[in-house]
PDB file of C-alpha atoms and ligand atoms in Angstrom:
ATOM      1  CA  MET A   1      -5.246   9.310  -0.023  1.00  0.00           C
ATOM      2  CA  SER A   2      -4.370   8.048   3.445  1.00  0.00           C
ATOM      3  CA  ASN A   3      -4.602  10.357   6.428  1.00  0.00           C
ATOM      4  CA  ASP A   4      -1.450   9.204   8.458  1.00  0.00           C
ATOM      5  CA  HIS A   5       1.241  12.095   9.306  1.00  0.00           C
ATOM      6  CA  HIS A   6       3.156  13.253   6.988  1.00  0.00           C
ATOM      7  CA  ASN A   7       5.653  15.439   8.705  1.00  0.00           C
ATOM      8  CA  GLU A   8       7.529  16.839   5.681  1.00  0.00           C
ATOM      9  CA  GLY A   9       7.307  20.702   5.545  1.00  0.00           C
ATOM     10  CA  SER A  10       4.362  20.439   7.919  1.00  0.00           C
ATOM     11  CA  ARG A  11       3.648  21.981  11.889  1.00  0.00           C
ATOM     12  CA  ARG A  12       1.472  20.493  13.676  1.00  0.00           C
ATOM     13  CA  VAL A  13      -1.088  22.866  16.560  1.00  0.00           C
ATOM     14  CA  GLY A  14      -3.469  21.213  18.227  1.00  0.00           C
ATOM     15  CA  GLN A  15      -5.350  19.481  15.864  1.00  0.00           C
ATOM     16  CA  VAL A  16      -4.213  22.039  13.119  1.00  0.00           C
ATOM     17  CA  LYS A  17      -1.586  21.007  10.688  1.00  0.00           C
ATOM     18  CA  GLU A  18       0.552  23.431   9.010  1.00  0.00           C
ATOM     19  CA  VAL A  19       2.020  22.602   5.871  1.00  0.00           C
ATOM     20  CA  THR A  20       3.678  25.450   3.705  1.00  0.00           C
ATOM     21  CA  SER A  21       6.181  23.123   1.744  1.00  0.00           C
ATOM     22  CA  LEU A  22       4.715  22.063  -1.729  1.00  0.00           C
ATOM     23  CA  SER A  23       7.116  18.782  -1.238  1.00  0.00           C
ATOM     24  CA  ASN A  24       4.822  17.622   2.002  1.00  0.00           C
ATOM     25  CA  PRO A  25       3.399  13.995   0.715  1.00  0.00           C
ATOM     26  CA  ILE A  26      -0.453  15.149   1.599  1.00  0.00           C
ATOM     27  CA  VAL A  27       0.190  18.582  -0.649  1.00  0.00           C
ATOM     28  CA  LYS A  28       0.988  15.867  -3.193  1.00  0.00           C
ATOM     29  CA  ASP A  29      -1.287  13.611  -2.194  1.00  0.00           C
ATOM     30  CA  ILE A  30      -4.533  16.348  -2.922  1.00  0.00           C
ATOM     31  CA  LYS A  31      -2.383  17.625  -6.532  1.00  0.00           C
ATOM     32  CA  ALA A  32      -2.287  14.041  -7.663  1.00  0.00           C
ATOM     33  CA  LEU A  33      -6.507  14.671  -7.460  1.00  0.00           C
ATOM     34  CA  SER A  34      -6.416  16.541 -11.000  1.00  0.00           C
ATOM     35  CA  ASN A  35      -6.173  12.794 -12.379  1.00  0.00           C
ATOM     36  CA  LYS A  36      -8.662  10.968 -12.567  1.00  0.00           C
ATOM     37  CA  LYS A  37      -6.873   8.272 -11.859  1.00  0.00           C
ATOM     38  CA  ASP A  38      -6.372   9.057  -8.943  1.00  0.00           C
ATOM     39  CA  ARG A  39      -9.049  10.442  -7.899  1.00  0.00           C
ATOM     40  CA  GLU A  40     -10.311   6.883  -8.488  1.00  0.00           C
ATOM     41  CA  GLN A  41      -8.489   5.094  -6.423  1.00  0.00           C
ATOM     42  CA  SER A  42      -8.600   7.157  -4.173  1.00  0.00           C
ATOM     43  CA  GLY A  43     -11.857   7.852  -3.936  1.00  0.00           C
ATOM     44  CA  THR A  44     -12.084  11.412  -3.435  1.00  0.00           C
ATOM     45  CA  PHE A  45     -12.145  14.664  -5.431  1.00  0.00           C
ATOM     46  CA  MET A  46     -11.280  18.225  -4.690  1.00  0.00           C
ATOM     47  CA  ALA A  47     -14.223  21.446  -3.972  1.00  0.00           C
ATOM     48  CA  GLU A  48     -13.213  24.530  -4.083  1.00  0.00           C
ATOM     49  CA  GLY A  49     -14.937  27.459  -1.185  1.00  0.00           C
ATOM     50  CA  LEU A  50     -16.186  28.006   2.022  1.00  0.00           C
ATOM     51  CA  LYS A  51     -19.661  28.246   0.777  1.00  0.00           C
ATOM     52  CA  LEU A  52     -19.498  25.053  -1.103  1.00  0.00           C
ATOM     53  CA  VAL A  53     -17.938  23.406   1.677  1.00  0.00           C
ATOM     54  CA  ILE A  54     -20.174  24.238   4.037  1.00  0.00           C
ATOM     55  CA  ASP A  55     -23.086  23.205   2.145  1.00  0.00           C
ATOM     56  CA  ALA A  56     -21.551  19.866   0.985  1.00  0.00           C
ATOM     57  CA  LEU A  57     -21.437  19.284   5.307  1.00  0.00           C
ATOM     58  CA  GLU A  58     -25.172  20.045   5.422  1.00  0.00           C
ATOM     59  CA  LEU A  59     -26.225  17.773   2.506  1.00  0.00           C
ATOM     60  CA  GLY A  60     -24.072  15.129   4.571  1.00  0.00           C
ATOM     61  CA  TRP A  61     -20.726  14.745   2.374  1.00  0.00           C
ATOM     62  CA  THR A  62     -18.016  13.031   3.843  1.00  0.00           C
ATOM     63  CA  ILE A  63     -14.959  15.393   4.222  1.00  0.00           C
ATOM     64  CA  ARG A  64     -11.438  13.427   4.492  1.00  0.00           C
ATOM     65  CA  ILE A  65      -9.205  16.678   4.308  1.00  0.00           C
ATOM     66  CA  LEU A  66     -10.015  20.727   4.528  1.00  0.00           C
ATOM     67  CA  ALA A  67      -7.371  22.942   3.502  1.00  0.00           C
ATOM     68  CA  TYR A  68      -7.586  26.845   4.103  1.00  0.00           C
ATOM     69  CA  ALA A  69      -5.492  29.722   3.621  1.00  0.00           C
ATOM     70  CA  LYS A  70      -3.702  31.310   7.161  1.00  0.00           C
ATOM     71  CA  ALA A  71      -5.342  34.313   5.879  1.00  0.00           C
ATOM     72  CA  ALA A  72      -8.747  32.485   7.034  1.00  0.00           C
ATOM     73  CA  LYS A  73      -7.144  31.704  10.153  1.00  0.00           C
ATOM     74  CA  GLY A  74      -9.703  32.519  13.018  1.00  0.00           C
ATOM     75  CA  LYS A  75     -12.881  33.707  10.843  1.00  0.00           C
ATOM     76  CA  PRO A  76     -15.677  32.228  12.866  1.00  0.00           C
ATOM     77  CA  LEU A  77     -17.248  29.683   9.641  1.00  0.00           C
ATOM     78  CA  VAL A  78     -13.472  28.264   9.175  1.00  0.00           C
ATOM     79  CA  GLU A  79     -13.347  27.574  12.656  1.00  0.00           C
ATOM     80  CA  GLN A  80     -16.602  25.462  12.571  1.00  0.00           C
ATOM     81  CA  VAL A  81     -16.021  23.748   9.413  1.00  0.00           C
ATOM     82  CA  ALA A  82     -12.578  22.713  10.881  1.00  0.00           C
ATOM     83  CA  ALA A  83     -14.098  21.339  14.422  1.00  0.00           C
ATOM     84  CA  ARG A  84     -16.637  19.687  11.943  1.00  0.00           C
ATOM     85  CA  THR A  85     -13.810  18.261  10.096  1.00  0.00           C
ATOM     86  CA  ILE A  86     -11.608  17.579  12.823  1.00  0.00           C
ATOM     87  CA  ALA A  87     -15.024  15.674  14.823  1.00  0.00           C
ATOM     88  CA  LYS A  88     -15.855  13.660  11.170  1.00  0.00           C
ATOM     89  CA  GLY A  89     -12.008  11.655  11.580  1.00  0.00           C
ATOM     90  CA  GLY A  90     -10.727  14.546   8.887  1.00  0.00           C
ATOM     91  CA  LEU A  91      -7.721  15.987   8.360  1.00  0.00           C
ATOM     92  CA  VAL A  92      -7.448  19.891   8.822  1.00  0.00           C
ATOM     93  CA  LEU A  93      -4.192  21.583   7.271  1.00  0.00           C
ATOM     94  CA  GLU A  94      -3.549  25.658   7.078  1.00  0.00           C
ATOM     95  CA  VAL A  95      -1.423  26.404   4.502  1.00  0.00           C
ATOM     96  CA  SER A  96       0.455  28.972   3.030  1.00  0.00           C
ATOM     97  CA  GLU A  97      -1.259  30.812  -0.256  1.00  0.00           C
ATOM     98  CA  LYS A  98       1.325  29.479  -2.290  1.00  0.00           C
ATOM     99  CA  VAL A  99      -0.188  25.669  -1.143  1.00  0.00           C
ATOM    100  CA  LEU A 100      -3.624  26.651  -1.951  1.00  0.00           C
ATOM    101  CA  SER A 101      -2.645  28.264  -5.641  1.00  0.00           C
ATOM    102  CA  SER A 102      -0.549  24.904  -6.324  1.00  0.00           C
ATOM    103  CA  ILE A 103      -3.522  22.483  -5.150  1.00  0.00           C
ATOM    104  CA  THR A 104      -6.017  24.092  -6.692  1.00  0.00           C
ATOM    105  CA  ARG A 105      -3.790  25.443  -9.754  1.00  0.00           C
ATOM    106  CA  ARG A 106      -5.183  28.811  -9.656  1.00  0.00           C
ATOM    107  CA  ASP A 107      -2.918  32.805  -9.219  1.00  0.00           C
ATOM    108  CA  ASN A 108      -6.019  33.684  -7.202  1.00  0.00           C
ATOM    109  CA  PRO A 109      -7.342  30.940  -5.184  1.00  0.00           C
ATOM    110  CA  GLN A 110     -10.482  30.332  -3.131  1.00  0.00           C
ATOM    111  CA  MET A 111      -9.507  30.845   0.834  1.00  0.00           C
ATOM    112  CA  VAL A 112     -10.635  27.000   1.389  1.00  0.00           C
ATOM    113  CA  VAL A 113     -10.679  23.599   0.097  1.00  0.00           C
ATOM    114  CA  GLY A 114     -12.432  20.679   1.165  1.00  0.00           C
ATOM    115  CA  ILE A 115     -11.587  16.535  -0.311  1.00  0.00           C
ATOM    116  CA  PHE A 116     -14.966  14.687  -0.473  1.00  0.00           C
ATOM    117  CA  GLU A 117     -15.286  11.330  -1.098  1.00  0.00           C
ATOM    118  CA  GLN A 118     -17.157  10.914  -3.815  1.00  0.00           C
ATOM    119  CA  ARG A 119     -21.090  10.292  -4.330  1.00  0.00           C
ATOM    120  CA  TRP A 120     -22.372   7.544  -7.108  1.00  0.00           C
ATOM    121  CA  THR A 121     -25.708   6.696  -6.927  1.00  0.00           C
ATOM    122  CA  PRO A 122     -26.717   3.258  -8.186  1.00  0.00           C
ATOM    123  CA  LEU A 123     -29.190   3.354 -11.250  1.00  0.00           C
ATOM    124  CA  ASP A 124     -32.018   1.405  -9.118  1.00  0.00           C
ATOM    125  CA  ASP A 125     -31.603   3.647  -6.491  1.00  0.00           C
ATOM    126  CA  LEU A 126     -33.322   5.987  -8.753  1.00  0.00           C
ATOM    127  CA  ARG A 127     -37.213   5.454  -8.961  1.00  0.00           C
ATOM    128  CA  PRO A 128     -38.970   7.620 -11.914  1.00  0.00           C
ATOM    129  CA  SER A 129     -42.088   8.856  -9.862  1.00  0.00           C
ATOM    130  CA  GLN A 130     -44.970  11.164 -10.789  1.00  0.00           C
ATOM    131  CA  GLY A 131     -43.351  14.789 -11.519  1.00  0.00           C
ATOM    132  CA  VAL A 132     -39.340  13.474 -11.364  1.00  0.00           C
ATOM    133  CA  THR A 133     -37.321  13.985 -14.122  1.00  0.00           C
ATOM    134  CA  TYR A 134     -33.830  12.501 -15.076  1.00  0.00           C
ATOM    135  CA  VAL A 135     -31.114  13.727 -17.624  1.00  0.00           C
ATOM    136  CA  ALA A 136     -29.236  11.142 -19.585  1.00  0.00           C
ATOM    137  CA  LEU A 137     -26.884  11.705 -21.206  1.00  0.00           C
ATOM    138  CA  ASP A 138     -24.723   9.574 -23.611  1.00  0.00           C
ATOM    139  CA  ARG A 139     -20.992   9.879 -23.608  1.00  0.00           C
ATOM    140  CA  VAL A 140     -20.633  13.694 -22.732  1.00  0.00           C
ATOM    141  CA  ARG A 141     -16.644  14.589 -23.483  1.00  0.00           C
ATOM    142  CA  ASP A 142     -16.605  18.216 -22.183  1.00  0.00           C
ATOM    143  CA  PRO A 143     -16.291  18.960 -18.535  1.00  0.00           C
ATOM    144  CA  GLY A 144     -17.812  22.538 -18.482  1.00  0.00           C
ATOM    145  CA  ASN A 145     -20.821  21.027 -20.219  1.00  0.00           C
ATOM    146  CA  LEU A 146     -21.862  18.394 -17.626  1.00  0.00           C
ATOM    147  CA  GLY A 147     -21.026  20.666 -14.578  1.00  0.00           C
ATOM    148  CA  THR A 148     -23.160  23.293 -16.716  1.00  0.00           C
ATOM    149  CA  ILE A 149     -25.539  20.397 -16.985  1.00  0.00           C
ATOM    150  CA  ILE A 150     -25.557  19.123 -13.388  1.00  0.00           C
ATOM    151  CA  ARG A 151     -25.967  23.330 -11.664  1.00  0.00           C
ATOM    152  CA  THR A 152     -29.252  23.066 -14.363  1.00  0.00           C
ATOM    153  CA  ALA A 153     -30.121  19.938 -13.582  1.00  0.00           C
ATOM    154  CA  ASP A 154     -30.508  21.337  -9.829  1.00  0.00           C
ATOM    155  CA  ALA A 155     -31.836  24.782 -10.522  1.00  0.00           C
ATOM    156  CA  ALA A 156     -34.924  22.923 -12.839  1.00  0.00           C
ATOM    157  CA  GLY A 157     -35.694  20.839 -10.058  1.00  0.00           C
ATOM    158  CA  ALA A 158     -34.326  17.309 -11.826  1.00  0.00           C
ATOM    159  CA  SER A 159     -33.719  14.049  -9.468  1.00  0.00           C
ATOM    160  CA  GLY A 160     -30.616  13.588 -10.833  1.00  0.00           C
ATOM    161  CA  VAL A 161     -27.696  12.678 -13.876  1.00  0.00           C
ATOM    162  CA  ILE A 162     -27.472   9.277 -16.068  1.00  0.00           C
ATOM    163  CA  LEU A 163     -24.196   9.291 -17.559  1.00  0.00           C
ATOM    164  CA  VAL A 164     -24.504   6.793 -19.499  1.00  0.00           C
ATOM    165  CA  GLY A 165     -21.590   4.922 -21.673  1.00  0.00           C
ATOM    166  CA  GLU A 166     -17.976   6.466 -21.305  1.00  0.00           C
ATOM    167  CA  CYS A 167     -18.282  10.151 -20.150  1.00  0.00           C
ATOM    168  CA  THR A 168     -15.864  12.666 -18.379  1.00  0.00           C
ATOM    169  CA  ASP A 169     -15.705  12.829 -14.719  1.00  0.00           C
ATOM    170  CA  PRO A 170     -18.000  14.091 -12.466  1.00  0.00           C
ATOM    171  CA  PHE A 171     -15.298  14.915 -10.167  1.00  0.00           C
ATOM    172  CA  SER A 172     -12.729  16.711 -12.223  1.00  0.00           C
ATOM    173  CA  LEU A 173     -11.597  20.332 -10.662  1.00  0.00           C
ATOM    174  CA  GLU A 174     -13.026  21.529 -13.909  1.00  0.00           C
ATOM    175  CA  THR A 175     -16.457  19.551 -13.752  1.00  0.00           C
ATOM    176  CA  VAL A 176     -17.012  20.398 -10.414  1.00  0.00           C
ATOM    177  CA  ARG A 177     -15.978  24.008 -10.675  1.00  0.00           C
ATOM    178  CA  ALA A 178     -18.801  24.070 -12.745  1.00  0.00           C
ATOM    179  CA  THR A 179     -20.753  23.085 -11.041  1.00  0.00           C
ATOM    180  CA  MET A 180     -21.195  25.780  -9.069  1.00  0.00           C
ATOM    181  CA  GLY A 181     -21.778  23.907  -5.998  1.00  0.00           C
ATOM    182  CA  SER A 182     -24.545  21.765  -7.449  1.00  0.00           C
ATOM    183  CA  VAL A 183     -22.398  18.628  -7.203  1.00  0.00           C
ATOM    184  CA  PHE A 184     -23.031  17.842  -3.799  1.00  0.00           C
ATOM    185  CA  ALA A 185     -27.080  17.984  -4.488  1.00  0.00           C
ATOM    186  CA  VAL A 186     -27.745  16.428  -7.788  1.00  0.00           C
ATOM    187  CA  PRO A 187     -27.621  12.576  -7.616  1.00  0.00           C
ATOM    188  CA  LEU A 188     -25.605  11.526 -10.155  1.00  0.00           C
ATOM    189  CA  ALA A 189     -25.227   7.113 -11.633  1.00  0.00           C
ATOM    190  CA  ARG A 190     -24.038   5.556 -14.240  1.00  0.00           C
ATOM    191  CA  ALA A 191     -24.243   2.821 -16.101  1.00  0.00           C
ATOM    192  CA  THR A 192     -23.382   1.020 -19.494  1.00  0.00           C
ATOM    193  CA  THR A 193     -26.163   1.243 -22.745  1.00  0.00           C
ATOM    194  CA  GLU A 194     -27.332  -1.461 -21.798  1.00  0.00           C
ATOM    195  CA  GLU A 195     -28.078  -1.563 -17.929  1.00  0.00           C
ATOM    196  CA  PHE A 196     -29.269   2.378 -19.342  1.00  0.00           C
ATOM    197  CA  PHE A 197     -31.760   0.343 -21.360  1.00  0.00           C
ATOM    198  CA  ALA A 198     -32.571  -2.589 -19.022  1.00  0.00           C
ATOM    199  CA  TRP A 199     -33.341   0.212 -16.242  1.00  0.00           C
ATOM    200  CA  GLN A 200     -35.523   2.396 -18.730  1.00  0.00           C
ATOM    201  CA  LYS A 201     -37.587  -1.233 -19.631  1.00  0.00           C
ATOM    202  CA  ARG A 202     -38.037  -1.244 -15.863  1.00  0.00           C
ATOM    203  CA  SER A 203     -38.337   2.512 -13.961  1.00  0.00           C
ATOM    204  CA  GLY A 204     -42.098   3.163 -16.144  1.00  0.00           C
ATOM    205  CA  ALA A 205     -40.826   6.893 -17.459  1.00  0.00           C
ATOM    206  CA  GLN A 206     -41.363   8.391 -20.246  1.00  0.00           C
ATOM    207  CA  VAL A 207     -37.726   8.480 -22.520  1.00  0.00           C
ATOM    208  CA  VAL A 208     -38.010  11.867 -24.372  1.00  0.00           C
ATOM    209  CA  ALA A 209     -34.784  11.686 -26.965  1.00  0.00           C
ATOM    210  CA  THR A 210     -33.474  14.884 -28.570  1.00  0.00           C
ATOM    211  CA  HIS A 211     -32.285  14.474 -31.869  1.00  0.00           C
ATOM    212  CA  LEU A 212     -30.932  16.611 -34.820  1.00  0.00           C
ATOM    213  CA  ALA A 213     -33.579  14.954 -36.537  1.00  0.00           C
ATOM    214  CA  GLY A 214     -36.462  14.676 -34.188  1.00  0.00           C
ATOM    215  CA  ALA A 215     -39.958  14.543 -35.748  1.00  0.00           C
ATOM    216  CA  VAL A 216     -41.910  15.603 -33.193  1.00  0.00           C
ATOM    217  CA  ASP A 217     -41.471  19.564 -31.770  1.00  0.00           C
ATOM    218  CA  TYR A 218     -40.185  19.769 -28.023  1.00  0.00           C
ATOM    219  CA  ARG A 219     -42.652  21.343 -26.676  1.00  0.00           C
ATOM    220  CA  THR A 220     -45.533  18.927 -27.888  1.00  0.00           C
ATOM    221  CA  VAL A 221     -44.488  16.287 -25.584  1.00  0.00           C
ATOM    222  CA  ASN A 222     -47.209  16.351 -22.533  1.00  0.00           C
ATOM    223  CA  TYR A 223     -44.751  15.666 -20.044  1.00  0.00           C
ATOM    224  CA  GLU A 224     -47.118  16.139 -17.008  1.00  0.00           C
ATOM    225  CA  LYS A 225     -48.315  12.766 -17.462  1.00  0.00           C
ATOM    226  CA  LYS A 226     -45.247  10.841 -16.459  1.00  0.00           C
ATOM    227  CA  PRO A 227     -42.396  10.997 -14.816  1.00  0.00           C
ATOM    228  CA  THR A 228     -39.604  11.720 -17.947  1.00  0.00           C
ATOM    229  CA  VAL A 229     -36.322  10.902 -18.631  1.00  0.00           C
ATOM    230  CA  LEU A 230     -34.638  13.301 -21.244  1.00  0.00           C
ATOM    231  CA  LEU A 231     -31.831  11.908 -22.834  1.00  0.00           C
ATOM    232  CA  MET A 232     -28.956  13.851 -24.789  1.00  0.00           C
ATOM    233  CA  GLY A 233     -26.657  13.021 -27.536  1.00  0.00           C
ATOM    234  CA  ASN A 234     -22.641  13.031 -27.352  1.00  0.00           C
ATOM    235  CA  GLU A 235     -21.341  16.910 -28.572  1.00  0.00           C
ATOM    236  CA  GLN A 236     -19.245  15.625 -31.387  1.00  0.00           C
ATOM    237  CA  SER A 237     -21.767  12.112 -33.318  1.00  0.00           C
ATOM    238  CA  GLY A 238     -24.993  13.293 -31.296  1.00  0.00           C
ATOM    239  CA  LEU A 239     -26.899  10.017 -29.914  1.00  0.00           C
ATOM    240  CA  PRO A 240     -26.224   6.477 -31.480  1.00  0.00           C
ATOM    241  CA  GLU A 241     -29.208   4.643 -32.993  1.00  0.00           C
ATOM    242  CA  ALA A 242     -29.899   2.421 -31.129  1.00  0.00           C
ATOM    243  CA  LEU A 243     -30.104   4.864 -27.969  1.00  0.00           C
ATOM    244  CA  ALA A 244     -32.619   6.984 -29.906  1.00  0.00           C
ATOM    245  CA  LYS A 245     -34.583   3.342 -31.419  1.00  0.00           C
ATOM    246  CA  SER A 246     -35.171   3.370 -27.490  1.00  0.00           C
ATOM    247  CA  ALA A 247     -36.246   5.911 -27.010  1.00  0.00           C
ATOM    248  CA  ASP A 248     -40.808   6.981 -26.591  1.00  0.00           C
ATOM    249  CA  ARG A 249     -40.146  10.015 -28.563  1.00  0.00           C
ATOM    250  CA  LEU A 250     -37.835  12.128 -30.538  1.00  0.00           C
ATOM    251  CA  VAL A 251     -37.535  14.975 -30.712  1.00  0.00           C
ATOM    252  CA  ARG A 252     -35.898  18.394 -31.481  1.00  0.00           C
ATOM    253  CA  ILE A 253     -35.655  22.012 -30.500  1.00  0.00           C
ATOM    254  CA  PRO A 254     -37.136  23.827 -33.808  1.00  0.00           C
ATOM    255  CA  GLN A 255     -33.628  26.463 -34.673  1.00  0.00           C
ATOM    256  CA  GLN A 256     -33.090  29.536 -37.209  1.00  0.00           C
ATOM    257  CA  GLY A 257     -30.546  31.010 -38.924  1.00  0.00           C
ATOM    258  CA  ARG A 258     -26.804  28.467 -39.540  1.00  0.00           C
ATOM    259  CA  ALA A 259     -26.059  27.309 -36.657  1.00  0.00           C
ATOM    260  CA  ASP A 260     -26.300  23.315 -36.971  1.00  0.00           C
ATOM    261  CA  SER A 261     -27.100  23.182 -33.521  1.00  0.00           C
ATOM    262  CA  LEU A 262     -27.517  23.682 -29.767  1.00  0.00           C
ATOM    263  CA  ASN A 263     -24.366  23.126 -27.327  1.00  0.00           C
ATOM    264  CA  LEU A 264     -25.201  20.011 -25.591  1.00  0.00           C
ATOM    265  CA  ALA A 265     -25.718  22.109 -22.127  1.00  0.00           C
ATOM    266  CA  VAL A 266     -27.874  25.056 -23.798  1.00  0.00           C
ATOM    267  CA  ALA A 267     -30.035  21.687 -25.258  1.00  0.00           C
ATOM    268  CA  THR A 268     -30.307  20.437 -21.788  1.00  0.00           C
ATOM    269  CA  ALA A 269     -31.011  23.252 -20.340  1.00  0.00           C
ATOM    270  CA  VAL A 270     -34.603  24.355 -23.435  1.00  0.00           C
ATOM    271  CA  MET A 271     -35.725  20.837 -22.654  1.00  0.00           C
ATOM    272  CA  LEU A 272     -35.718  20.605 -18.770  1.00  0.00           C
ATOM    273  CA  PHE A 273     -37.287  23.929 -18.294  1.00  0.00           C
ATOM    274  CA  GLU A 274     -39.853  22.407 -20.685  1.00  0.00           C
ATOM    275  CA  ALA A 275     -40.482  19.378 -19.626  1.00  0.00           C
ATOM    276  CA  ARG A 276     -40.460  20.967 -15.863  1.00  0.00           C
ATOM    277  CA  ARG A 277     -42.435  24.139 -16.856  1.00  0.00           C
ATOM    278  CA  HIS A 278     -45.287  22.512 -15.043  1.00  0.00           C
ATOM    279  CA  LEU A 279     -43.760  22.473 -11.582  1.00  0.00           C
ATOM    280  CA  LEU A 280     -41.541  25.903 -11.423  1.00  0.00           C
ATOM    281  CA  LYS A 281     -43.389  28.318  -9.564  1.00  0.00           C
ATOM    282  CA  LEU A 282     -41.847  31.829  -8.939  1.00  0.00           C
ATOM    283  CA  GLU A 283     -42.805  31.325  -5.696  1.00  0.00           C
ATOM    284  CA  ASP A 284     -40.618  28.864  -5.217  1.00  0.00           C
ATOM    285  CA  ALA A 285     -37.439  30.769  -5.716  1.00  0.00           C
ATOM    286  CA  GLY A 286     -34.861  30.877  -3.098  1.00  0.00           C
TER     287      GLY A 286
HETATM  288  N1  LIG B 301     -23.328  16.885 -34.808  1.00  0.00           N
HETATM  289  C1  LIG B 301     -23.883  16.865 -33.595  1.00  0.00           C
HETATM  290  C2  LIG B 301     -25.325  15.685 -34.357  1.00  0.00           C
HETATM  291  O1  LIG B 301     -25.309  15.200 -35.607  1.00  0.00           O
HETATM  292  O2  LIG B 301     -26.052  14.894 -33.734  1.00  0.00           O
HETATM  293  C3  LIG B 301     -24.443  17.468 -33.130  1.00  0.00           C
HETATM  294  C4  LIG B 301     -24.434  17.312 -31.342  1.00  0.00           C
HETATM  295  S1  LIG B 301     -25.891  18.931 -30.176  1.00  0.00           S
HETATM  296  C5  LIG B 301     -23.686  19.637 -29.995  1.00  0.00           C
HETATM  297  C6  LIG B 301     -25.361  17.843 -28.944  1.00  0.00           C
HETATM  298  C7  LIG B 301     -27.153  17.649 -28.173  1.00  0.00           C
HETATM  299  O3  LIG B 301     -27.843  18.144 -28.480  1.00  0.00           O
HETATM  300  C8  LIG B 301     -27.408  16.117 -29.276  1.00  0.00           C
HETATM  301  O4  LIG B 301     -27.465  14.916 -29.486  1.00  0.00           O
HETATM  302  C9  LIG B 301     -29.078  16.426 -28.491  1.00  0.00           C
HETATM  303  O5  LIG B 301     -29.165  15.746 -27.706  1.00  0.00           O
HETATM  304  C10 LIG B 301     -28.992  18.202 -27.922  1.00  0.00           C
HETATM  305  N2  LIG B 301     -29.353  19.077 -29.278  1.00  0.00           N
HETATM  306  C11 LIG B 301     -28.949  20.265 -29.622  1.00  0.00           C
HETATM  307  N3  LIG B 301     -29.225  21.213 -30.529  1.00  0.00           N
HETATM  308  C12 LIG B 301     -31.108  20.517 -30.701  1.00  0.00           C
HETATM  309  C13 LIG B 301     -31.465  20.158 -31.474  1.00  0.00           C
HETATM  310  N4  LIG B 301     -31.900  21.364 -31.746  1.00  0.00           N
HETATM  311  N5  LIG B 301     -33.106  19.281 -31.063  1.00  0.00           N
HETATM  312  C14 LIG B 301     -32.876  18.723 -30.595  1.00  0.00           C
HETATM  313  N6  LIG B 301     -31.824  18.226 -29.815  1.00  0.00           N
HETATM  314  C15 LIG B 301     -30.571  19.185 -29.805  1.00  0.00           C
END
């Protein structure tokens, strides 16, 4: 996305650009971020909500564009975020409600949205050490599942999520929404199956894979002795044999009732809170 000064349907007031037209080129560029291809080409994505934008800036994410509703103008926190965006070389837009609804595809949009640069952590930067847990997801398809898993990984104190194979995009609007801001807090890495195998070998971590045919009860594994990678299978087909075989343990969450399996995000949550049970204390909350 360019920071060129497109003037169609816009007016510049100080360093803030007022935009009311849906055909403004910047608005079109922002709307295009609903396509994966455009997100990849621009290396950016959209996050909604003032709190999220503030958190992202606190965590050092690079903001390219801040857009806020006319009604939010003059609010101290919005002004602060706008000043920070300008100081970092970003663009600030004051937009009509109609424009905001259009870029967020919502009838009652948040008052503030930010366009940020995507950030991927190289797999080699994930160095498992004592007390560290990662989640590795094999070909996760559902944006809601991925967002929920990123949020849960954050809440459980995991140190990263590794996307193995062809996965849904963590920077899609739907996934970012489901993360409730945790997309800014949890390192995300991606790998082919081969790259994951190679990393797994040199990482020194134990890989605990979850499988409906797992012979080991997930509660009997010692999660304290080594850093742990929780390996989760695809929603439809589960873990492929090669990934299942490469794991140190193949575990199952015992079930009753008629359900064949747990939802992927639910199974990941169960695993995360078991693997980190010894590290999670009530005093840590808040
Ligand atoms: N039809 C798929 C299969 O046969 O594996 C179901 C996949 S399930 C919806 C998605 C993933 O969640 C599984 O690959 C596994 O990682 C995890 N999962 C769900 N329920 C589980 C259970 N009871 N025990 C272990 N893992 C489970």
